[in-house]
Tab-separated table of C-alpha atoms and ligand atoms in Angstrom:
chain	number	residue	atom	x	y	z
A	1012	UNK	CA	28.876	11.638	-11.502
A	1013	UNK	CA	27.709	13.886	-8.237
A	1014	UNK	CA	24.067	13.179	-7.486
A	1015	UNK	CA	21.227	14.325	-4.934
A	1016	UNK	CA	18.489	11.698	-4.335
A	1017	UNK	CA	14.940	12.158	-2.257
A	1018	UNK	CA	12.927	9.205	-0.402
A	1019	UNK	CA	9.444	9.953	1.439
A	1020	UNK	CA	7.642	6.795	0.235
A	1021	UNK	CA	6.594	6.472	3.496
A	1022	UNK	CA	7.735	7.746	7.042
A	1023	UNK	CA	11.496	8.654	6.446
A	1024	UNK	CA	12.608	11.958	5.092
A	1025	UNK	CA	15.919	11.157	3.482
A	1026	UNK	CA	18.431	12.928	0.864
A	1027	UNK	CA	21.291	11.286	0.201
A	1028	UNK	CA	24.849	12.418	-2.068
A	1029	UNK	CA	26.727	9.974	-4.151
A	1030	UNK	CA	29.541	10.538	-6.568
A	1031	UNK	CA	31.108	8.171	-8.573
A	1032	UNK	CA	29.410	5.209	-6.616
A	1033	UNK	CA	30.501	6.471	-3.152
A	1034	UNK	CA	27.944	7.968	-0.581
A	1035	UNK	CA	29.260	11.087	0.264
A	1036	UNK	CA	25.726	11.909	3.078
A	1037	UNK	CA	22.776	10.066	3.596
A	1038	UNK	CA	20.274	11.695	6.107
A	1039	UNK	CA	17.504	10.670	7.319
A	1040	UNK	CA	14.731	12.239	9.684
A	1041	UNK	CA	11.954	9.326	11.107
A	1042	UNK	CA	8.471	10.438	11.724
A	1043	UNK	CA	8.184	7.463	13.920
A	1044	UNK	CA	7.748	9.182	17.148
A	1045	UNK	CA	5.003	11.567	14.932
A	1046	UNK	CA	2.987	8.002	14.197
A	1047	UNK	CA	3.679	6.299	17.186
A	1048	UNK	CA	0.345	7.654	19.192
A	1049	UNK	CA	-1.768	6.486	16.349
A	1050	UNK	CA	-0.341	2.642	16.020
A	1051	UNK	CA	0.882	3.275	12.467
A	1052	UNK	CA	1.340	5.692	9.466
A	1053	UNK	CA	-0.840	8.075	9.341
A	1054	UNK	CA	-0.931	9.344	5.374
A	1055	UNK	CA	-2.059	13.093	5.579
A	1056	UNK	CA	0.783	13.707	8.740
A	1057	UNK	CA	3.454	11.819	6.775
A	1058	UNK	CA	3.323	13.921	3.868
A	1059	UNK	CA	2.807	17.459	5.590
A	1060	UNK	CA	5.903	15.918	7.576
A	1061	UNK	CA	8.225	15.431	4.658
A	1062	UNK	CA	6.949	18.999	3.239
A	1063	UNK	CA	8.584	20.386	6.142
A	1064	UNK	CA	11.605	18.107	6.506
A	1065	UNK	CA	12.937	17.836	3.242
A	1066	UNK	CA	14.274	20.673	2.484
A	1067	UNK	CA	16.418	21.014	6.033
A	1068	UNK	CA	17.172	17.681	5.404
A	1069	UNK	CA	18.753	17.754	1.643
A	1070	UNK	CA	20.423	21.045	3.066
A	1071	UNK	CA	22.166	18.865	5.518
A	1072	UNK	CA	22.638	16.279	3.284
A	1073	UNK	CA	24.763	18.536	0.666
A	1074	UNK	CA	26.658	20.186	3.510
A	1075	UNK	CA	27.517	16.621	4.935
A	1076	UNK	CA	29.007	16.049	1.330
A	1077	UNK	CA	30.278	19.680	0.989
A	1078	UNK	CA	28.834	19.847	-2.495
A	1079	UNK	CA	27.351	23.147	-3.510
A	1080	UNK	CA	23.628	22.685	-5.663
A	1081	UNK	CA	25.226	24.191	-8.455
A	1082	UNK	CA	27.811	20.913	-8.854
A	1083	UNK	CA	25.037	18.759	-9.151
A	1084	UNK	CA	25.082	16.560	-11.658
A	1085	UNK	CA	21.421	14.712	-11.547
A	1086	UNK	CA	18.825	14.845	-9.347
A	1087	UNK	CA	16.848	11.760	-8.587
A	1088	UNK	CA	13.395	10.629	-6.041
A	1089	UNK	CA	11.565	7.805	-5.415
A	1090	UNK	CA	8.773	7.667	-7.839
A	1091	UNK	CA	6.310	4.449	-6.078
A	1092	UNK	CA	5.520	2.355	-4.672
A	1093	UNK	CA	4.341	4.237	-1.735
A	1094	UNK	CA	1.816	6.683	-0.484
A	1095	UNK	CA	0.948	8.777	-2.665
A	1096	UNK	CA	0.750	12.588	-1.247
A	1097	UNK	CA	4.456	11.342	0.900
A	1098	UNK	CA	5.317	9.568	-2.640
A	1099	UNK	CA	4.154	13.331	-4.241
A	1100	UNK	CA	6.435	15.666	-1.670
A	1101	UNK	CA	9.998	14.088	-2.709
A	1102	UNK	CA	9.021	13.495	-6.861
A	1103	UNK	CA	7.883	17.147	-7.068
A	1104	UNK	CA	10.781	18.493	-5.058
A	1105	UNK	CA	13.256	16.332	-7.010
A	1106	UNK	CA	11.852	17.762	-10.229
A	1107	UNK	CA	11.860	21.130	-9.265
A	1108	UNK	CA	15.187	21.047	-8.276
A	1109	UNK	CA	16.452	19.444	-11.650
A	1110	UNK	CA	14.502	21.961	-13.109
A	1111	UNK	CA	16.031	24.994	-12.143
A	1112	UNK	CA	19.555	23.142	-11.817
A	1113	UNK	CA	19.292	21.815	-15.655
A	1114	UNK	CA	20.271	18.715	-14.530
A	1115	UNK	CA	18.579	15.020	-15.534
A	1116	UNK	CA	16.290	13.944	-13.258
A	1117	UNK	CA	15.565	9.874	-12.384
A	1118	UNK	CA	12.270	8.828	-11.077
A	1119	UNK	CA	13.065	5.460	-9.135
A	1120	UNK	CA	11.465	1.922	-7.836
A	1121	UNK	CA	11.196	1.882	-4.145
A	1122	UNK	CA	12.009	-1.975	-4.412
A	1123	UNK	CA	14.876	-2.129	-6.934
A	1124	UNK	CA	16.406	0.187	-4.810
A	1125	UNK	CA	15.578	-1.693	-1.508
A	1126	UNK	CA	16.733	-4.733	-4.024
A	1127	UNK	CA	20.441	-3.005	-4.159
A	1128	UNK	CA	20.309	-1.569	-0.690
A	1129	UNK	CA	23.212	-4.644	0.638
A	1130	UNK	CA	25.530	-3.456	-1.371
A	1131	UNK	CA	25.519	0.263	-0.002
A	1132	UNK	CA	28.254	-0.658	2.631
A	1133	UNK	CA	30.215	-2.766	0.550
A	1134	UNK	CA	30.470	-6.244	2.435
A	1135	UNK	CA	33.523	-6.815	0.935
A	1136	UNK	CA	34.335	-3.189	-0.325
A	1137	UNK	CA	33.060	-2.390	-4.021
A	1138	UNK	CA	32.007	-6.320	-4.548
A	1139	UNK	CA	29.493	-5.506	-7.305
A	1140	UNK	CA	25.629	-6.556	-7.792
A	1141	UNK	CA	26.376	-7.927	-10.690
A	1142	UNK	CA	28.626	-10.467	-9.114
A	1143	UNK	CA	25.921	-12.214	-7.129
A	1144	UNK	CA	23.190	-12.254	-10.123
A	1145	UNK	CA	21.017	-14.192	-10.393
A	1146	UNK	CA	19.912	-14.266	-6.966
A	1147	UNK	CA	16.987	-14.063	-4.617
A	1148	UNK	CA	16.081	-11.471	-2.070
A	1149	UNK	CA	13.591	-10.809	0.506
A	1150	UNK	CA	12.317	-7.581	0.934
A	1151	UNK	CA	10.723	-6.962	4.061
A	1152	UNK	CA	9.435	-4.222	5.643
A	1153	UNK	CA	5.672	-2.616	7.298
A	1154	UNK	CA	4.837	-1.982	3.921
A	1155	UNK	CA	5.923	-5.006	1.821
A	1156	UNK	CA	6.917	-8.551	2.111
A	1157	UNK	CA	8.271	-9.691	-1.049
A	1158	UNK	CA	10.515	-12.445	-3.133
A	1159	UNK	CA	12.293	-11.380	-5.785
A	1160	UNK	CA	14.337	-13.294	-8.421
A	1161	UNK	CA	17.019	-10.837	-9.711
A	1162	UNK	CA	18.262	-12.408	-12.945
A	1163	UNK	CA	20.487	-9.454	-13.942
A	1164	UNK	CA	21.078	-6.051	-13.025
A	1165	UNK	CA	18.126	-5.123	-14.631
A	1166	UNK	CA	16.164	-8.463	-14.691
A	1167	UNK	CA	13.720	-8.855	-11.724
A	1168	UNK	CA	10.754	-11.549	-11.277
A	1169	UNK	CA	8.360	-11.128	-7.974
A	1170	UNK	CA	8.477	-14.871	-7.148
A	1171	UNK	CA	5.557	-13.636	-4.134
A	1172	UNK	CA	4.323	-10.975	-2.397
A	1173	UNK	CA	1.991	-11.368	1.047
A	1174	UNK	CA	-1.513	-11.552	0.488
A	1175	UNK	CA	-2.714	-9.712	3.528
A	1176	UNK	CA	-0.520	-8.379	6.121
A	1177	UNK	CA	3.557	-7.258	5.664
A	1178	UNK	CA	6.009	-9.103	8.236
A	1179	UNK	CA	6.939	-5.932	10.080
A	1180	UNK	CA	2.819	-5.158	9.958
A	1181	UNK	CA	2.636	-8.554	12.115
A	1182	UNK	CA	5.249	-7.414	14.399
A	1183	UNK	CA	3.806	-4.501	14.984
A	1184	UNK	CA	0.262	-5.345	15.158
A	1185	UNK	CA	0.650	-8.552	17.858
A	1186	UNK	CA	3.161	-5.875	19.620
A	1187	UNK	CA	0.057	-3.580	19.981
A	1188	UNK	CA	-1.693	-6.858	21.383
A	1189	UNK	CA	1.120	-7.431	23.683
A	1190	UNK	CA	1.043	-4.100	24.994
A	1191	UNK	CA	4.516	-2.812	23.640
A	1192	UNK	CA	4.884	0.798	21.941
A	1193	UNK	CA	5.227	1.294	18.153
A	1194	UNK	CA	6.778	0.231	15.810
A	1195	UNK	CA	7.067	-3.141	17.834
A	1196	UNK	CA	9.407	-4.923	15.701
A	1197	UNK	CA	12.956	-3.403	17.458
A	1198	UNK	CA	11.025	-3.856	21.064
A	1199	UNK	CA	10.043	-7.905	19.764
A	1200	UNK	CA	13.357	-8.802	18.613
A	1201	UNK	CA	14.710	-7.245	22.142
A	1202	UNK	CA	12.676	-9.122	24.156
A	1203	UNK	CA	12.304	-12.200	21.898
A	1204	UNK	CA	16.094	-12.449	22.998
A	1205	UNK	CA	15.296	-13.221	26.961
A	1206	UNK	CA	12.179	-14.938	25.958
A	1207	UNK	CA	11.633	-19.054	25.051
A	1208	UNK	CA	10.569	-19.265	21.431
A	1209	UNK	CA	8.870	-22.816	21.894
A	1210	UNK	CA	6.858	-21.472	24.826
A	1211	UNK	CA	4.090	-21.193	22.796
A	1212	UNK	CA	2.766	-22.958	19.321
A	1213	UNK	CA	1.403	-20.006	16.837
A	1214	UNK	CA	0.737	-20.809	13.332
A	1215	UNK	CA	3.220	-20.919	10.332
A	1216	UNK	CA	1.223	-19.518	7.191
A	1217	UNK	CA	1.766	-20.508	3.662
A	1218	UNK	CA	5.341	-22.122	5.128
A	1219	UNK	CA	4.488	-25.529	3.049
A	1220	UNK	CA	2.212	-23.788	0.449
A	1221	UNK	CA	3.523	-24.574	-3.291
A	1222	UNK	CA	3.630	-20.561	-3.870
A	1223	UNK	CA	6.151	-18.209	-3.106
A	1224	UNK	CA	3.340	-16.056	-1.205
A	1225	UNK	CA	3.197	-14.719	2.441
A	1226	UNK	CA	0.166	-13.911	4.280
A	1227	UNK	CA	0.447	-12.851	8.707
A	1228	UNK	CA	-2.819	-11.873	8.927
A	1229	UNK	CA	-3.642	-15.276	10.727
A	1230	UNK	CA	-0.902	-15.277	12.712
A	1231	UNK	CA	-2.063	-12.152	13.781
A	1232	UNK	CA	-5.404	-13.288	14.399
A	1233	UNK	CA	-4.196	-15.925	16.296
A	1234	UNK	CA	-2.336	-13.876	18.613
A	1235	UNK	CA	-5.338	-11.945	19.016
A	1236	UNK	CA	-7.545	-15.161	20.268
A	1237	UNK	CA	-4.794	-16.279	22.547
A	1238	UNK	CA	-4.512	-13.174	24.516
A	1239	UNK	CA	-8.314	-12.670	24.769
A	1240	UNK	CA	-8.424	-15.930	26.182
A	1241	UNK	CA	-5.037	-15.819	28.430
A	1242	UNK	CA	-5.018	-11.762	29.858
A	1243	UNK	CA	-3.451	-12.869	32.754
A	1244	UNK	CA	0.073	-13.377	30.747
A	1245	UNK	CA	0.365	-9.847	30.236
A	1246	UNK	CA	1.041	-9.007	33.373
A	1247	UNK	CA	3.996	-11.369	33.730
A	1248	UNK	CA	7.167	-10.007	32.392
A	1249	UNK	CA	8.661	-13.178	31.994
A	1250	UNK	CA	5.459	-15.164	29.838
A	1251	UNK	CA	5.476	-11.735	27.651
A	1252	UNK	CA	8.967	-12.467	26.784
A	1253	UNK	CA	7.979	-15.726	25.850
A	1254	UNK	CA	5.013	-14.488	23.411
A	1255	UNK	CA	7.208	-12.275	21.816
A	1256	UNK	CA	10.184	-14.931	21.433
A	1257	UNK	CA	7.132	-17.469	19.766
A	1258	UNK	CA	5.356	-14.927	17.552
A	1259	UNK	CA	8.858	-13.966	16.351
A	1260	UNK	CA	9.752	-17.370	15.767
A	1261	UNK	CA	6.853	-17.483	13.419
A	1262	UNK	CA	7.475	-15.282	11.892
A	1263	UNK	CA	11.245	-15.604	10.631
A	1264	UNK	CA	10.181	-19.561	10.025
A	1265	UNK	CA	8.244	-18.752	7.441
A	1266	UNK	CA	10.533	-15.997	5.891
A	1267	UNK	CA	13.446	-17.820	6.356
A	1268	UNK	CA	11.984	-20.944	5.113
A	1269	UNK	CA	9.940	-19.724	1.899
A	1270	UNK	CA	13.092	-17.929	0.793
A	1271	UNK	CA	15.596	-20.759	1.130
A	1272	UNK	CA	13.026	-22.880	-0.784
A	1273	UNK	CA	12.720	-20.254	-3.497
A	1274	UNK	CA	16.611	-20.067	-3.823
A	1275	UNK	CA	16.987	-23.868	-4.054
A	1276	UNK	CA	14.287	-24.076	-6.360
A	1277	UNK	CA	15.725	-21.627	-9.023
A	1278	UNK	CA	19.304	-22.531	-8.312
A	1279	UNK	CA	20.953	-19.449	-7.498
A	1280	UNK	CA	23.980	-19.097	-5.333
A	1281	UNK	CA	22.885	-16.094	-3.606
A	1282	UNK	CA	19.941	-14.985	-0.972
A	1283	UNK	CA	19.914	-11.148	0.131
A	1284	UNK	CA	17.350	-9.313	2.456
A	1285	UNK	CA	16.838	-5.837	3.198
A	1286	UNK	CA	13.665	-3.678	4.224
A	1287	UNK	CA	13.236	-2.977	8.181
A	1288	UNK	CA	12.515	-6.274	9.069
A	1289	UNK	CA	15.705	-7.346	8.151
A	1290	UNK	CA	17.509	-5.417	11.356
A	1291	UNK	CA	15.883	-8.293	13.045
A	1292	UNK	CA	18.534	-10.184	14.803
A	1293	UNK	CA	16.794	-13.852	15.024
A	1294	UNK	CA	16.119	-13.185	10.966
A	1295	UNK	CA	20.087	-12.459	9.933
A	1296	UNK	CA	21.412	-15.336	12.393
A	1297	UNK	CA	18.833	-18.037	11.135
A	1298	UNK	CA	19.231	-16.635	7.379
A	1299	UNK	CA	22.878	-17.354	8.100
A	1300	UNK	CA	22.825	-20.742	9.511
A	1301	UNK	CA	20.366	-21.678	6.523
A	1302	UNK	CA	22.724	-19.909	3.619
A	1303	UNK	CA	25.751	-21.737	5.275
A	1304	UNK	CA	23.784	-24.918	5.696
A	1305	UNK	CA	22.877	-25.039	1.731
A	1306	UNK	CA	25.860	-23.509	0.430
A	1307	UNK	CA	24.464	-20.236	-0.476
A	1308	UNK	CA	26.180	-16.710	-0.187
A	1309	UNK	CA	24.223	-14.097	1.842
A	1310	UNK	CA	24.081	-10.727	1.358
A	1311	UNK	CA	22.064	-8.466	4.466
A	1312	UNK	CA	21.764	-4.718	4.223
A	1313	UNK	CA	23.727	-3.129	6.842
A	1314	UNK	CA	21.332	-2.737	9.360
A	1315	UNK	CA	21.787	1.360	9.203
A	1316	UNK	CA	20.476	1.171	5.147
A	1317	UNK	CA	17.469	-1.888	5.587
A	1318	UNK	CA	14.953	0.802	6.893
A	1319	UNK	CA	13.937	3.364	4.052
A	1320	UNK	CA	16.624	5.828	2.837
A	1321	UNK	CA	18.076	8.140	-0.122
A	1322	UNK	CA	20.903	6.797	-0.597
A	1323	UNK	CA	19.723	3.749	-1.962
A	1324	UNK	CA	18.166	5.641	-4.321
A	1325	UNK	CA	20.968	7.873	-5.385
A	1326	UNK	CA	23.201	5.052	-5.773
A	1327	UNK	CA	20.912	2.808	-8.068
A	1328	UNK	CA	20.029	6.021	-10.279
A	1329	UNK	CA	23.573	6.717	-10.862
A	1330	UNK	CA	24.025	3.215	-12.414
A	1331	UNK	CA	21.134	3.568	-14.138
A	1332	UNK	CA	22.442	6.875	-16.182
A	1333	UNK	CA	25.448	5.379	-16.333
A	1334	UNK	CA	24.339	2.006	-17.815
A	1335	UNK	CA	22.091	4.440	-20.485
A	1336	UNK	CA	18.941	4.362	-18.874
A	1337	UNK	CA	17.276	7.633	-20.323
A	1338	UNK	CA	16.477	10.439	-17.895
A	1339	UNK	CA	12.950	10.799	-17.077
A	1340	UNK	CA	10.414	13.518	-18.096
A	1341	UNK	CA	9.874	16.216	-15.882
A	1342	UNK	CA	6.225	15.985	-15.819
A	1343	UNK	CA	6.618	12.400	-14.664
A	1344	UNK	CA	3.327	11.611	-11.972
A	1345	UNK	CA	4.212	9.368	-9.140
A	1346	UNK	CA	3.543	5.952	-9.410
A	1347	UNK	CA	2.180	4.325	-6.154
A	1348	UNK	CA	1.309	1.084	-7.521
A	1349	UNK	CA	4.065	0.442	-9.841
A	1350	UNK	CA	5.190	-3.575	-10.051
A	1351	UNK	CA	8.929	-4.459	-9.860
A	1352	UNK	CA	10.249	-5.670	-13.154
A	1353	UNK	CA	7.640	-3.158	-14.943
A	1354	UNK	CA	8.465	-0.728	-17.401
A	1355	UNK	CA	8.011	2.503	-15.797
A	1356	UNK	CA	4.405	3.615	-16.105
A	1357	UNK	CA	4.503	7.011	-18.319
A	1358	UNK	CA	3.004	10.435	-17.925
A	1359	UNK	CA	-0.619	10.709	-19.151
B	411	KG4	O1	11.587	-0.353	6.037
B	411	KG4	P1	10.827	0.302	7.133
B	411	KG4	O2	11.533	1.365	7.944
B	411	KG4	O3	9.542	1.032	6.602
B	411	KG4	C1	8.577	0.465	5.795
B	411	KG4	O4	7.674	-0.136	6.399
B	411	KG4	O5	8.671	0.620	4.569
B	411	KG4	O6	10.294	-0.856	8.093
B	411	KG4	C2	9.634	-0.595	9.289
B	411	KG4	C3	9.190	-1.923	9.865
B	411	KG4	C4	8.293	-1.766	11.086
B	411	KG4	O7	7.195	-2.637	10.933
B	411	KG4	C5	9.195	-2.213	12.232
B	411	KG4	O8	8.507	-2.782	13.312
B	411	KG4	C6	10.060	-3.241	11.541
B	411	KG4	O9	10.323	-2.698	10.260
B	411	KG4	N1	11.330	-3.473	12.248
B	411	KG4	C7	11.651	-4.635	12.844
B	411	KG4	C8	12.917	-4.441	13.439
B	411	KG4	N2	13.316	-3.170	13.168
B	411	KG4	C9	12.337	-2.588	12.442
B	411	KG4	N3	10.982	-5.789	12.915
B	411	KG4	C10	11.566	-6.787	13.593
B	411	KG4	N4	12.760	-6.679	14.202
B	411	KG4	C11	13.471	-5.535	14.147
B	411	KG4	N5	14.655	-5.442	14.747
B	412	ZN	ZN1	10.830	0.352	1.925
């Protein structure tokens, strides 16, 4: 099966083209430099970003693949979470396109897809999802922070979700208090690297709670009070390295932590993570040490396919028609609050 799929849930203007269960092209243009002066995602710019991107960008994507439209096979686009005019840009496009191609068109989960993004770059070659079910996997991002028990292929529980902040919102938001550009998480985990994690003692929320939940919000705060109080550290490269190496610390704790406790608590034999946070470097060695320590398999998206992309989405749609899942309506609305493990909402 040859198919074209469309992400702009958020900041990332991506078409991707699979066949047969092989990425052929996946492109992807990042408004991050667009955001960056405003601290964060601004909704209005993202989506009159994507308007203008999307179409270059799928154009690249096909000749990348050297696939004319009119081989085309299905056409498929994130359909939520997300926000909603980006969410509306890529659905509407995607339907169009199906439209006049007379192809089936697949509106998709932004998580399942995130859930299936380590096995884009098979690690080994074409092992299979279904392989490593049931499992549990972290999905974290700027946007979501999230544990999800994947009995089957098409089986998912949210063990917990944060209550406040994302991870990669923390990063970014005690970055801004640092002083370092945005997105802060990549600038962190580089300094973090130079920097003494045990410098300095921030909190670890929810790590010992009974739930599965997150919440940074605290931490955040916390990092907030400290600087007010201790200014002079930002001047000194060296104690800034420090912060950074002790907020990330934090940080991973918990997420390392809460998800190791969640996989020994349900029994599975495999932990993945994907989402932008999961680039980070102290996250993958720690989630290493931790799988290896308790005899669990772990699966990381290859750092290139944890931030937000199409191909992800092309490749889980494709299984989907394959496995029978029925093409969706072309009048399908987006869906910006749509739960994992939900049957997708339907038109009104
Ligand atoms: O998945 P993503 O591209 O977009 C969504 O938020 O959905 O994730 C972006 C987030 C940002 O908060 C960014 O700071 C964080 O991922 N991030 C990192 C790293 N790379 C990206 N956080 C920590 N360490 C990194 N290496
Ligand atoms: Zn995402």
């Amino acid at each position: 099966m040859l198919l074209l799929a469309f992400e702009t849930s958020c900041d990332e203007t991506s078409a991707a083209v699979v066949r047969d269960g092989t990425l052929l092209a996946n492109v992807v243009s990042s408004q991050v430099r667009l955001h960056a002066e405003y601290g964060g995602v601004v909704p209005e710019l993202a989506a009159r970003e994507h308007l203008r991107n999307l179409l270059p960008v799928a154009r690249a994507a096909l000749q990348q693949a050297g696939v004319r439209p009119a081989e085309l096979q299905a056409i498929a686009a994130t359909r939520g979470p997300g926000l909603p005019t980006a969410l509306l840009v890529g659905l509407r496009s995607a339907q169009a396109a199906a439209f006049a191609l007379r192809v089936p068109f697949l509106g998709i989960h932004h998580h399942e897809a995130h859930l299936f993004s380590p096995w884009i770059a098979g690690q080994p070659p074409r092992a299979d999802f279904t392989d490593f079910a049931p499992h549990v996997s972290l999905i974290v991002s700027g946007g979501h922070t999230m544990l999800v028990h994947v009995e089957s292929e098409s089986r998912y529980r949210v063990l917990g979700s944060t209550v406040d902040d994302a991870a990669g919102e923390c990063f970014d938001k005690t970055g801004k208090l640092l002083g370092l550009p945005y997105p802060a998480g990549p600038v962190i985990d580089r300094l973090a690297s130079e920097g003494n994690p045990v410098a300095f003692d921030f909190p670890r929320p929810l790590l010992h709670d009974a739930s599965d939940d997150f919440s940074f919000s605290g931490l955040k705060t916390s990092v907030r009070y400290f600087v007010r109080d201790h200014p002079e550290l930002l001047a000194d490269g060296r104690q800034v390295r420090d912060l950074c190496a002790s907020v990330q610390r934090a940080i991973v704790d918990v997420l390392v932590g809460k998800t190791l406790k969640a996989a020994r608590r349900l029994g599975v034999r495999c932990v993945t993570a994907s989402g932008g946070v999961s680039c980070n470097r102290e996250l993958r060695r720690r989630l290493g040490e931790a799988c290896t320590a308790s005899r669990l398999t772990l699966r990381l998206a290859d750092p290139q396919f944890c931030t937000d992309n199409a191909s992800m989405i092309g490749l889980l749609a494709e299984r989907q028609l394959l496995r029978g899942v029925k093409a969706a309506s072309l009048d399908e609305e987006i869906a910006p609050q749509w739960s994992l493990g939900e049957a997708p909402p339907s038109p009104r």
